[in-house]
Tab-separated table of N, CA and C in Angstrom:
chain	number	residue	atom	x	y	z
A	22	SER	N	24.908	17.123	19.284
A	22	SER	CA	25.931	16.046	18.987
A	22	SER	C	26.106	15.950	17.440
A	23	SER	N	27.145	15.141	17.296
A	23	SER	CA	27.430	15.099	15.556
A	23	SER	C	26.518	14.103	15.060
A	24	ASP	N	25.668	13.187	15.861
A	24	ASP	CA	24.753	12.365	15.008
A	24	ASP	C	23.550	13.110	14.728
A	25	LEU	N	22.978	14.057	15.484
A	25	LEU	CA	21.983	14.921	15.351
A	25	LEU	C	22.376	15.827	14.233
A	26	ARG	N	23.585	16.491	14.131
A	26	ARG	CA	23.963	17.294	13.033
A	26	ARG	C	23.903	16.588	11.830
A	27	GLU	N	24.331	15.367	11.640
A	27	GLU	CA	24.446	14.472	10.407
A	27	GLU	C	22.963	14.232	10.084
A	28	THR	N	22.185	13.994	10.944
A	28	THR	CA	20.739	13.779	10.599
A	28	THR	C	20.268	14.980	10.030
A	29	ILE	N	20.222	16.125	10.498
A	29	ILE	CA	19.787	17.232	10.053
A	29	ILE	C	20.359	17.553	8.599
A	30	LEU	N	21.564	17.410	8.485
A	30	LEU	CA	22.290	17.660	7.068
A	30	LEU	C	21.651	16.613	5.999
A	31	GLU	N	21.414	15.448	6.448
A	31	GLU	CA	20.932	14.546	5.692
A	31	GLU	C	19.467	14.750	5.217
A	32	ASP	N	18.695	15.159	5.932
A	32	ASP	CA	17.360	15.533	5.916
A	32	ASP	C	17.283	16.706	4.936
A	33	LEU	N	18.170	17.845	5.303
A	33	LEU	CA	18.144	18.975	4.478
A	33	LEU	C	18.579	18.534	3.045
A	34	LYS	N	19.406	17.750	2.752
A	34	LYS	CA	19.939	17.393	1.428
A	34	LYS	C	18.733	16.843	0.616
A	35	ARG	N	18.142	15.815	1.440
A	35	ARG	CA	16.936	15.155	0.745
A	35	ARG	C	15.929	16.160	0.475
A	36	GLU	N	15.507	17.234	1.369
A	36	GLU	CA	14.624	18.195	1.200
A	36	GLU	C	15.030	19.068	0.064
A	37	LEU	N	16.101	19.172	-0.365
A	37	LEU	CA	16.599	20.064	-1.546
A	37	LEU	C	16.872	19.366	-2.716
A	38	ASP	N	16.743	18.008	-2.845
A	38	ASP	CA	16.826	17.427	-3.895
A	38	ASP	C	15.640	17.393	-4.671
A	39	TYR	N	15.415	18.355	-5.766
A	39	TYR	CA	14.368	18.728	-6.542
A	39	TYR	C	14.053	17.656	-7.520
A	40	ARG	N	15.092	16.831	-7.987
A	40	ARG	CA	14.863	15.712	-8.857
A	40	ARG	C	14.115	14.838	-8.170
A	41	GLN	N	14.456	14.403	-7.030
A	41	GLN	CA	13.812	13.286	-6.097
A	41	GLN	C	12.394	13.865	-5.762
A	42	GLU	N	12.396	15.083	-5.421
A	42	GLU	CA	10.895	15.488	-5.155
A	42	GLU	C	10.128	15.633	-6.366
A	43	ALA	N	10.400	15.793	-7.493
A	43	ALA	CA	9.545	15.683	-8.756
A	43	ALA	C	9.199	14.079	-8.808
A	44	SER	N	10.261	13.285	-8.644
A	44	SER	CA	9.688	11.749	-8.758
A	44	SER	C	8.822	11.345	-7.684
A	45	ASN	N	9.077	11.871	-6.562
A	45	ASN	CA	8.121	11.663	-5.320
A	45	ASN	C	6.587	12.186	-5.858
A	46	GLN	N	6.709	13.304	-6.235
A	46	GLN	CA	5.455	14.062	-6.728
A	46	GLN	C	4.640	13.290	-7.852
A	47	GLN	N	5.411	12.755	-8.803
A	47	GLN	CA	4.998	12.006	-9.906
A	47	GLN	C	4.418	10.615	-9.380
A	48	ALA	N	5.112	10.004	-8.196
A	48	ALA	CA	4.454	8.634	-7.872
A	48	ALA	C	3.230	9.059	-7.259
A	49	ILE	N	3.077	10.240	-6.362
A	49	ILE	CA	1.827	10.387	-5.709
A	49	ILE	C	0.766	10.779	-6.782
A	50	THR	N	1.228	11.385	-7.878
A	50	THR	CA	0.304	11.701	-8.920
A	50	THR	C	-0.312	10.345	-9.406
A	51	ARG	N	0.282	9.314	-9.694
A	51	ARG	CA	-0.089	8.100	-10.101
A	51	ARG	C	-1.021	7.509	-9.164
A	52	TRP	N	-0.647	7.740	-8.004
A	52	TRP	CA	-1.697	7.324	-6.778
A	52	TRP	C	-3.057	8.146	-6.952
A	53	ALA	N	-2.918	9.431	-7.260
A	53	ALA	CA	-4.111	10.264	-7.389
A	53	ALA	C	-4.947	10.094	-8.508
A	54	GLU	N	-4.541	9.488	-9.540
A	54	GLU	CA	-5.092	9.096	-10.686
A	54	GLU	C	-6.161	7.911	-10.293
A	55	THR	N	-6.093	7.142	-9.283
A	55	THR	CA	-6.816	6.241	-8.767
A	55	THR	C	-7.777	6.546	-7.603
A	56	ASP	N	-7.496	7.763	-7.131
A	56	ASP	CA	-8.375	8.139	-5.826
A	56	ASP	C	-8.681	9.646	-5.988
A	57	SER	N	-10.098	9.559	-6.305
A	57	SER	CA	-10.558	11.158	-6.599
A	57	SER	C	-10.415	12.032	-5.316
A	58	PHE	N	-10.088	11.619	-4.124
A	58	PHE	CA	-9.848	12.455	-2.982
A	58	PHE	C	-8.666	13.348	-3.177
A	59	LEU	N	-7.720	12.885	-3.973
A	59	LEU	CA	-6.425	13.359	-3.859
A	59	LEU	C	-6.205	14.110	-5.235
A	60	ILE	N	-5.703	15.522	-5.004
A	60	ILE	CA	-5.250	16.260	-6.066
A	60	ILE	C	-3.709	16.553	-5.969
A	61	VAL	N	-2.914	16.382	-6.909
A	61	VAL	CA	-1.480	16.543	-6.986
A	61	VAL	C	-1.104	17.661	-8.041
A	62	PRO	N	-0.419	18.705	-7.971
A	62	PRO	CA	-0.190	19.636	-9.080
A	62	PRO	C	0.833	18.924	-10.088
A	63	GLU	N	0.565	19.058	-11.404
A	63	GLU	CA	1.463	18.474	-12.282
A	63	GLU	C	2.946	19.018	-12.432
A	64	VAL	N	3.969	18.336	-12.273
A	64	VAL	CA	5.252	18.900	-12.464
A	64	VAL	C	5.520	18.957	-14.164
A	65	ILE	N	6.101	20.255	-14.144
A	65	ILE	CA	6.571	20.725	-15.437
A	65	ILE	C	7.990	20.298	-15.775
A	66	ASP	N	8.265	19.227	-16.442
A	66	ASP	CA	9.624	18.498	-16.336
A	66	ASP	C	10.399	19.612	-17.205
A	67	ARG	N	10.066	20.157	-18.372
A	67	ARG	CA	10.913	20.993	-19.139
A	67	ARG	C	11.363	22.185	-18.490
A	68	LEU	N	10.635	22.691	-17.326
A	68	LEU	CA	11.039	23.835	-16.615
A	68	LEU	C	11.912	23.530	-15.252
A	69	SER	N	11.755	22.312	-14.995
A	69	SER	CA	12.288	21.922	-13.604
A	69	SER	C	13.873	21.649	-13.841
A	70	THR	N	14.629	21.834	-12.728
A	70	THR	CA	16.086	21.522	-12.825
A	70	THR	C	16.549	20.963	-11.615
A	71	ASP	N	17.800	20.722	-11.331
A	71	ASP	CA	18.220	20.420	-10.053
A	71	ASP	C	18.150	21.474	-8.927
A	72	LYS	N	17.951	22.581	-9.387
A	72	LYS	CA	17.845	23.661	-8.438
A	72	LYS	C	16.397	24.412	-8.175
A	73	VAL	N	15.441	23.940	-9.204
A	73	VAL	CA	14.165	24.589	-9.057
A	73	VAL	C	13.098	23.353	-9.573
A	74	LEU	N	11.917	23.293	-8.837
A	74	LEU	CA	10.826	22.411	-9.208
A	74	LEU	C	9.643	23.200	-9.678
A	75	VAL	N	9.264	23.212	-10.835
A	75	VAL	CA	8.076	23.983	-11.527
A	75	VAL	C	6.907	23.008	-11.535
A	76	THR	N	5.782	23.450	-11.109
A	76	THR	CA	4.564	22.790	-11.214
A	76	THR	C	3.378	23.635	-11.525
A	77	HIS	N	2.335	23.089	-11.952
A	77	HIS	CA	1.149	23.890	-12.225
A	77	HIS	C	0.627	24.115	-10.805
A	78	TRP	N	0.127	25.498	-11.050
A	78	TRP	CA	-0.626	25.887	-9.759
A	78	TRP	C	-1.957	25.322	-9.436
A	79	GLN	N	-2.419	24.998	-8.385
A	79	GLN	CA	-3.704	24.520	-8.065
A	79	GLN	C	-4.289	25.323	-6.802
A	80	GLU	N	-5.466	25.820	-6.972
A	80	GLU	CA	-6.129	26.698	-5.981
A	80	GLU	C	-6.907	25.667	-4.956
A	81	GLY	N	-6.881	26.063	-3.677
A	81	GLY	CA	-7.717	25.396	-2.696
A	81	GLY	C	-7.790	26.129	-1.542
A	82	ASP	N	-8.706	25.847	-0.537
A	82	ASP	CA	-8.969	26.540	0.643
A	82	ASP	C	-7.938	26.201	1.517
A	83	HIS	N	-7.573	27.290	2.397
A	83	HIS	CA	-6.470	27.022	3.517
A	83	HIS	C	-7.401	26.325	4.707
A	84	TRP	N	-6.553	25.914	5.600
A	84	TRP	CA	-7.154	25.142	6.754
A	84	TRP	C	-8.000	26.120	7.509
A	85	ASN	N	-7.831	27.436	7.613
A	85	ASN	CA	-8.608	28.295	8.513
A	85	ASN	C	-9.933	28.376	7.694
A	86	VAL	N	-9.998	28.216	6.305
A	86	VAL	CA	-11.460	28.349	5.695
A	86	VAL	C	-11.910	27.208	5.939
A	87	VAL	N	-11.391	26.119	6.035
A	87	VAL	CA	-12.016	24.703	6.351
A	87	VAL	C	-12.716	24.646	7.795
A	88	ARG	N	-11.978	25.244	8.573
A	88	ARG	CA	-12.443	25.313	9.956
A	88	ARG	C	-13.462	26.236	10.139
A	89	GLU	N	-13.661	27.389	9.670
A	89	GLU	CA	-14.542	28.497	9.733
A	89	GLU	C	-15.777	28.236	8.830
A	90	ALA	N	-15.506	27.778	7.671
A	90	ALA	CA	-16.708	27.983	6.589
A	90	ALA	C	-17.182	26.778	6.061
A	91	TRP	N	-16.464	25.706	6.216
A	91	TRP	CA	-16.882	24.365	5.772
A	91	TRP	C	-18.008	23.746	6.667
A	92	GLY	N	-19.010	22.928	6.130
A	92	GLY	CA	-19.971	22.318	6.851
A	92	GLY	C	-19.634	20.937	7.481
A	93	LYS	N	-20.294	20.587	8.349
A	93	LYS	CA	-20.181	19.285	9.208
A	93	LYS	C	-19.789	18.049	8.127
A	94	LYS	N	-20.704	17.878	7.066
A	94	LYS	CA	-20.588	16.844	6.304
A	94	LYS	C	-19.310	16.889	5.498
A	95	GLN	N	-18.736	18.128	5.042
A	95	GLN	CA	-17.632	18.266	4.250
A	95	GLN	C	-16.465	18.163	5.175
A	96	LYS	N	-16.545	18.320	6.389
A	96	LYS	CA	-15.324	18.294	7.328
A	96	LYS	C	-15.235	16.728	7.576
A	97	ARG	N	-16.431	16.098	7.883
A	97	ARG	CA	-16.271	14.493	7.932
A	97	ARG	C	-15.833	13.861	6.966
A	98	SER	N	-16.051	14.364	5.602
A	98	SER	CA	-15.632	13.767	4.498
A	98	SER	C	-14.076	13.965	4.175
A	99	LEU	N	-13.746	15.156	4.455
A	99	LEU	CA	-12.210	15.540	4.646
A	99	LEU	C	-11.352	14.587	5.634
A	100	ALA	N	-12.177	14.725	6.819
A	100	ALA	CA	-11.325	13.710	7.904
A	100	ALA	C	-11.303	12.262	7.429
A	101	ASN	N	-12.296	11.649	6.877
A	101	ASN	CA	-12.178	10.334	6.507
A	101	ASN	C	-11.366	10.027	5.396
A	102	GLY	N	-11.408	11.111	4.334
A	102	GLY	CA	-10.402	11.132	3.303
A	102	GLY	C	-8.900	11.115	3.746
A	103	MET	N	-8.652	11.917	4.787
A	103	MET	CA	-7.273	12.044	5.155
A	103	MET	C	-6.831	10.942	5.900
A	104	LEU	N	-7.744	10.420	6.516
A	104	LEU	CA	-7.491	9.019	7.402
A	104	LEU	C	-7.123	7.816	6.545
A	105	ARG	N	-8.044	7.795	5.444
A	105	ARG	CA	-7.753	6.765	4.388
A	105	ARG	C	-6.298	6.919	3.666
A	106	PHE	N	-6.089	8.278	3.360
A	106	PHE	CA	-4.826	8.490	2.650
A	106	PHE	C	-3.765	8.182	3.588
A	107	PHE	N	-3.842	8.555	4.777
A	107	PHE	CA	-2.631	8.217	5.766
A	107	PHE	C	-2.335	6.785	5.801
A	108	LEU	N	-3.619	5.894	5.993
A	108	LEU	CA	-3.358	4.509	6.239
A	108	LEU	C	-3.084	3.686	5.037
A	109	ASN	N	-3.528	4.224	3.935
A	109	ASN	CA	-3.241	3.676	2.542
A	109	ASN	C	-1.705	3.755	2.348
A	110	GLY	N	-1.361	5.105	2.650
A	110	GLY	CA	0.080	5.293	2.492
A	110	GLY	C	1.023	4.503	3.224
A	111	LEU	N	0.596	4.201	4.492
A	111	LEU	CA	1.420	3.427	5.325
A	111	LEU	C	1.478	2.104	5.194
A	112	PHE	N	0.192	1.354	4.872
A	112	PHE	CA	0.093	0.109	4.720
A	112	PHE	C	-0.129	-0.568	3.418
A	113	VAL	N	-0.441	0.137	2.435
A	113	VAL	CA	-0.741	-0.278	1.081
A	113	VAL	C	0.376	0.230	0.241
A	114	ARG	N	0.453	1.540	0.148
A	114	ARG	CA	1.515	2.074	-0.943
A	114	ARG	C	2.982	2.060	-0.495
A	115	GLY	N	3.149	1.977	1.011
A	115	GLY	CA	4.362	1.940	1.641
A	115	GLY	C	5.166	3.435	1.289
A	116	MET	N	4.417	4.305	1.077
A	116	MET	CA	5.003	5.669	0.815
A	116	MET	C	3.959	6.878	1.511
A	117	MET	N	4.658	7.829	2.182
A	117	MET	CA	3.754	8.886	2.752
A	117	MET	C	4.486	10.167	2.760
A	118	GLN	N	3.807	11.239	2.525
A	118	GLN	CA	4.377	12.734	2.724
A	118	GLN	C	4.532	12.753	4.121
A	119	ALA	N	5.743	13.302	4.454
A	119	ALA	CA	6.136	13.210	6.087
A	119	ALA	C	6.180	14.668	6.519
A	120	ASP	N	5.696	15.584	5.721
A	120	ASP	CA	5.721	16.900	6.244
A	120	ASP	C	4.455	17.513	6.337
A	121	TRP	N	3.667	16.957	7.170
A	121	TRP	CA	2.182	17.390	7.287
A	121	TRP	C	2.057	18.636	8.305
A	122	HIS	N	1.875	19.812	7.435
A	122	HIS	CA	1.473	20.857	8.136
A	122	HIS	C	0.545	21.576	7.250
A	123	THR	N	-0.187	22.636	7.652
A	123	THR	CA	-1.277	23.494	6.908
A	123	THR	C	-0.692	24.119	5.758
A	124	GLY	N	0.611	24.373	5.522
A	124	GLY	CA	1.218	24.989	4.359
A	124	GLY	C	1.295	24.005	3.227
A	125	ASN	N	1.394	22.696	3.537
A	125	ASN	CA	1.598	21.745	2.529
A	125	ASN	C	0.147	21.073	2.068
A	126	PHE	N	-0.904	21.664	2.451
A	126	PHE	CA	-2.115	21.008	2.010
A	126	PHE	C	-3.200	22.262	1.711
A	127	ARG	N	-4.088	22.003	0.781
A	127	ARG	CA	-5.136	22.864	0.509
A	127	ARG	C	-6.398	21.921	0.383
A	128	PHE	N	-7.466	22.479	0.432
A	128	PHE	CA	-8.634	21.714	0.475
A	128	PHE	C	-9.645	22.337	-0.516
A	129	ARG	N	-10.448	21.247	-1.177
A	129	ARG	CA	-11.401	21.621	-2.164
A	129	ARG	C	-12.673	20.984	-1.569
A	130	ARG	N	-13.785	21.536	-2.062
A	130	ARG	CA	-15.145	20.867	-1.884
A	130	ARG	C	-16.003	20.682	-3.008
A	131	ASN	N	-16.654	19.691	-3.116
A	131	ASN	CA	-17.552	19.313	-4.213
A	131	ASN	C	-18.899	18.768	-3.712
A	132	GLY	N	-19.731	19.824	-3.306
A	132	GLY	CA	-20.978	19.338	-2.731
A	132	GLY	C	-20.482	19.027	-1.224
A	133	ASP	N	-20.996	17.977	-0.776
A	133	ASP	CA	-20.624	17.390	0.497
A	133	ASP	C	-19.160	16.681	0.591
A	134	HIS	N	-18.586	16.499	-0.478
A	134	HIS	CA	-17.402	15.761	-0.477
A	134	HIS	C	-16.202	16.595	-0.610
A	135	ALA	N	-15.088	16.288	0.026
A	135	ALA	CA	-14.003	16.973	0.019
A	135	ALA	C	-12.879	16.254	-0.741
A	136	GLN	N	-11.722	17.279	-0.957
A	136	GLN	CA	-10.639	16.769	-1.884
A	136	GLN	C	-9.304	17.318	-0.976
A	137	LEU	N	-8.337	16.616	-1.194
A	137	LEU	CA	-7.133	17.163	-0.509
A	137	LEU	C	-6.214	17.430	-1.578
A	138	LEU	N	-5.766	18.669	-1.632
A	138	LEU	CA	-4.662	19.026	-2.571
A	138	LEU	C	-3.236	19.058	-1.835
A	139	LEU	N	-2.331	18.330	-2.413
A	139	LEU	CA	-1.006	18.158	-1.951
A	139	LEU	C	0.105	18.890	-2.511
A	140	TYR	N	0.918	19.565	-1.573
A	140	TYR	CA	2.051	20.335	-2.001
A	140	TYR	C	3.275	19.682	-1.259
A	141	ASP	N	4.492	19.857	-1.862
A	141	ASP	CA	5.740	19.498	-1.215
A	141	ASP	C	6.009	18.243	-0.895
A	142	PHE	N	6.788	17.614	-1.755
A	142	PHE	CA	6.966	16.336	-1.639
A	142	PHE	C	8.530	15.904	-1.457
A	143	GLY	N	9.134	16.874	-0.910
A	143	GLY	CA	10.484	16.743	-0.539
A	143	GLY	C	10.958	15.773	0.515
A	144	CYS	N	9.907	15.790	1.433
A	144	CYS	CA	10.184	14.928	2.721
A	144	CYS	C	9.011	13.703	2.566
A	145	MET	N	9.573	12.552	2.101
A	145	MET	CA	8.827	11.525	2.098
A	145	MET	C	9.382	10.193	2.898
A	146	VAL	N	8.433	9.611	3.419
A	146	VAL	CA	8.735	8.294	4.040
A	146	VAL	C	8.411	7.072	3.354
A	147	GLN	N	9.393	6.252	3.049
A	147	GLN	CA	9.104	4.868	2.148
A	147	GLN	C	9.415	3.849	3.192
A	148	GLN	N	8.375	3.022	3.388
A	148	GLN	CA	8.646	1.670	4.090
A	148	GLN	C	8.723	0.505	3.377
A	149	THR	N	9.636	-0.558	3.767
A	149	THR	CA	9.655	-1.698	3.203
A	149	THR	C	8.289	-2.454	3.620
A	150	ASN	N	8.176	-3.636	2.947
A	150	ASN	CA	7.048	-4.608	3.369
A	150	ASN	C	7.308	-5.031	4.715
A	151	ASP	N	8.455	-5.283	5.181
A	151	ASP	CA	8.760	-5.559	6.481
A	151	ASP	C	8.428	-4.873	7.533
A	152	GLU	N	8.786	-3.486	7.218
A	152	GLU	CA	8.429	-2.437	8.085
A	152	GLU	C	6.789	-2.131	8.162
A	153	ARG	N	6.302	-2.368	7.134
A	153	ARG	CA	4.599	-2.281	7.178
A	153	ARG	C	4.068	-3.234	7.929
A	154	LEU	N	4.651	-4.425	7.781
A	154	LEU	CA	4.115	-5.514	8.583
A	154	LEU	C	4.399	-5.408	10.028
A	155	ALA	N	5.656	-4.988	10.394
A	155	ALA	CA	5.902	-4.754	11.881
A	155	ALA	C	5.254	-3.780	12.403
A	156	LEU	N	4.663	-2.503	11.739
A	156	LEU	CA	3.735	-1.636	12.081
A	156	LEU	C	2.351	-2.295	12.395
A	157	ALA	N	1.888	-2.926	11.500
A	157	ALA	CA	0.637	-3.428	11.687
A	157	ALA	C	0.538	-4.430	12.681
A	158	ARG	N	1.640	-5.366	12.962
A	158	ARG	CA	1.764	-6.362	14.083
A	158	ARG	C	1.909	-5.502	15.305
A	159	LEU	N	2.466	-4.227	15.323
A	159	LEU	CA	2.618	-3.481	16.713
A	159	LEU	C	1.191	-2.983	17.005
A	160	ILE	N	0.483	-2.536	15.979
A	160	ILE	CA	-0.769	-1.975	16.418
A	160	ILE	C	-1.698	-3.184	16.996
A	161	ARG	N	-1.696	-4.372	16.213
A	161	ARG	CA	-2.531	-5.334	16.747
A	161	ARG	C	-2.011	-5.959	17.925
A	162	ALA	N	-0.651	-5.922	18.198
A	162	ALA	CA	-0.141	-6.359	19.558
A	162	ALA	C	-0.632	-5.441	20.623
A	163	THR	N	-0.597	-4.245	20.354
A	163	THR	CA	-1.042	-3.304	21.440
A	163	THR	C	-2.446	-3.373	21.806
A	164	VAL	N	-3.311	-3.619	20.693
A	164	VAL	CA	-4.653	-3.826	21.044
A	164	VAL	C	-5.042	-5.089	21.607
A	165	ASP	N	-4.343	-6.221	21.418
A	165	ASP	CA	-4.782	-7.446	21.919
A	165	ASP	C	-3.810	-8.021	22.800
A	166	ARG	N	-2.830	-7.360	23.059
A	166	ARG	CA	-1.499	-7.557	23.942
A	166	ARG	C	-1.114	-8.893	23.687
A	167	SER	N	-0.759	-9.231	22.420
A	167	SER	CA	-0.551	-10.758	22.009
A	167	SER	C	0.863	-10.830	21.828
A	168	GLU	N	1.727	-9.715	21.763
A	168	GLU	CA	3.320	-9.879	21.827
A	168	GLU	C	3.789	-8.602	22.304
A	169	SER	N	5.114	-8.802	22.592
A	169	SER	CA	5.787	-7.616	23.140
A	169	SER	C	6.169	-6.636	22.025
A	170	PRO	N	5.988	-5.358	22.382
A	170	PRO	CA	6.256	-4.393	21.378
A	170	PRO	C	7.841	-4.153	21.018
A	171	TRP	N	8.685	-4.791	21.760
A	171	TRP	CA	10.110	-4.483	21.931
A	171	TRP	C	10.578	-4.977	20.452
A	172	PRO	N	10.527	-6.057	20.016
A	172	PRO	CA	11.150	-6.542	18.745
A	172	PRO	C	10.499	-5.834	17.639
A	173	LEU	N	9.230	-5.470	17.676
A	173	LEU	CA	8.538	-4.787	16.651
A	173	LEU	C	9.030	-3.414	16.329
A	174	LEU	N	9.311	-2.625	17.461
A	174	LEU	CA	9.868	-1.496	17.403
A	174	LEU	C	11.277	-1.522	16.951
A	175	LEU	N	12.028	-2.410	17.215
A	175	LEU	CA	13.457	-2.606	16.626
A	175	LEU	C	13.293	-2.805	15.026
A	176	LYS	N	12.453	-3.605	14.631
A	176	LYS	CA	12.314	-3.851	13.179
A	176	LYS	C	11.745	-2.592	12.519
A	177	LEU	N	11.120	-1.617	13.321
A	177	LEU	CA	10.610	-0.357	12.660
A	177	LEU	C	11.867	0.606	12.505
A	178	GLY	N	13.137	0.340	13.129
A	178	GLY	CA	14.333	1.156	13.136
A	178	GLY	C	14.445	2.067	14.398
A	179	PHE	N	13.802	1.656	15.448
A	179	PHE	CA	14.032	2.501	16.672
A	179	PHE	C	15.462	1.921	17.345
A	180	ASN	N	16.088	2.718	17.995
A	180	ASN	CA	17.407	2.519	18.391
A	180	ASN	C	17.215	1.637	19.667
A	181	ARG	N	17.988	0.517	19.882
A	181	ARG	CA	17.958	-0.438	20.918
A	181	ARG	C	18.385	0.349	22.243
A	182	GLU	N	19.549	1.230	21.989
A	182	GLU	CA	20.052	1.862	23.138
A	182	GLU	C	19.002	3.068	23.750
A	183	TYR	N	18.343	3.553	22.859
A	183	TYR	CA	17.311	4.470	23.425
A	183	TYR	C	15.998	3.780	24.031
A	184	LEU	N	15.640	2.792	23.389
A	184	LEU	CA	14.495	1.860	23.802
A	184	LEU	C	14.755	1.230	25.229
A	185	GLU	N	15.968	0.758	25.343
A	185	GLU	CA	16.353	-0.122	26.478
A	185	GLU	C	15.689	0.602	27.862
A	186	PRO	N	15.944	1.733	28.173
A	186	PRO	CA	15.399	2.365	29.596
A	186	PRO	C	14.080	2.503	29.582
A	187	LEU	N	13.226	2.161	28.461
A	187	LEU	CA	11.810	2.393	28.379
A	187	LEU	C	11.150	1.071	28.189
A	188	ALA	N	11.915	-0.107	28.298
A	188	ALA	CA	11.432	-1.496	27.955
A	188	ALA	C	10.109	-1.714	28.552
A	189	ASP	N	10.094	-1.576	30.141
A	189	ASP	CA	8.951	-1.964	30.828
A	189	ASP	C	7.738	-1.229	30.536
A	190	LYS	N	7.947	0.223	30.034
A	190	LYS	CA	6.976	1.047	29.686
A	190	LYS	C	6.422	1.068	28.221
A	191	LEU	N	6.944	0.362	27.507
A	191	LEU	CA	6.653	0.396	26.046
A	191	LEU	C	5.200	-0.174	25.689
A	192	PRO	N	4.852	-1.192	26.427
A	192	PRO	CA	3.252	-1.561	26.124
A	192	PRO	C	2.389	-0.505	26.500
A	193	ALA	N	2.622	0.279	27.648
A	193	ALA	CA	1.675	1.411	27.944
A	193	ALA	C	1.792	2.559	27.018
A	194	LEU	N	3.060	2.817	26.721
A	194	LEU	CA	3.358	3.960	25.556
A	194	LEU	C	2.601	3.530	24.294
A	195	CYS	N	2.716	2.461	23.860
A	195	CYS	CA	2.037	1.867	22.554
A	195	CYS	C	0.534	2.156	22.808
A	196	ARG	N	-0.078	1.717	23.813
A	196	ARG	CA	-1.614	1.844	24.142
A	196	ARG	C	-1.905	3.190	24.113
A	197	VAL	N	-1.072	4.205	24.558
A	197	VAL	CA	-1.470	5.763	24.252
A	197	VAL	C	-1.310	6.058	22.860
A	198	MET	N	-0.349	5.648	22.240
A	198	MET	CA	-0.139	6.014	20.809
A	198	MET	C	-1.278	5.548	19.677
A	199	PHE	N	-1.654	4.148	20.224
A	199	PHE	CA	-2.611	3.376	19.123
A	199	PHE	C	-4.025	3.451	19.824
């Protein structure tokens, strides 16, 4: 459909906007300055252009190494740190790297402590305060069944037309998600 095509083209344009990616990366770098779990390669502004983004290279373990060679305490430290990073991004910072796959992360260990090395900041999600509050309310409403998920999902940007056929199933669907 033309809507899908337009969405894909908009996402591709955002992904290839290297000035914006550098800005996103610098924002996450400021975050990393306050969180020793995060490592973000430094952008080299003088070498970066509209068509290329240059950063300092940072080494780290690939996910396969983590799975096969890291100890239980290190993996637990990594899992806790990634969860904290995700929730902090969603609810505190209002920004989150939205392209989570093993190619965009590397991992380091320092004794039993893990660190997350982040790459690729072309696809970021940024939420308004209203969206963050709606998501928090949606999770709470799902847990304690205090309100309908319908208006909260609409505040989060879900399309009314697509949600309507699922209206009676939304509470159960939210329980599965949360």
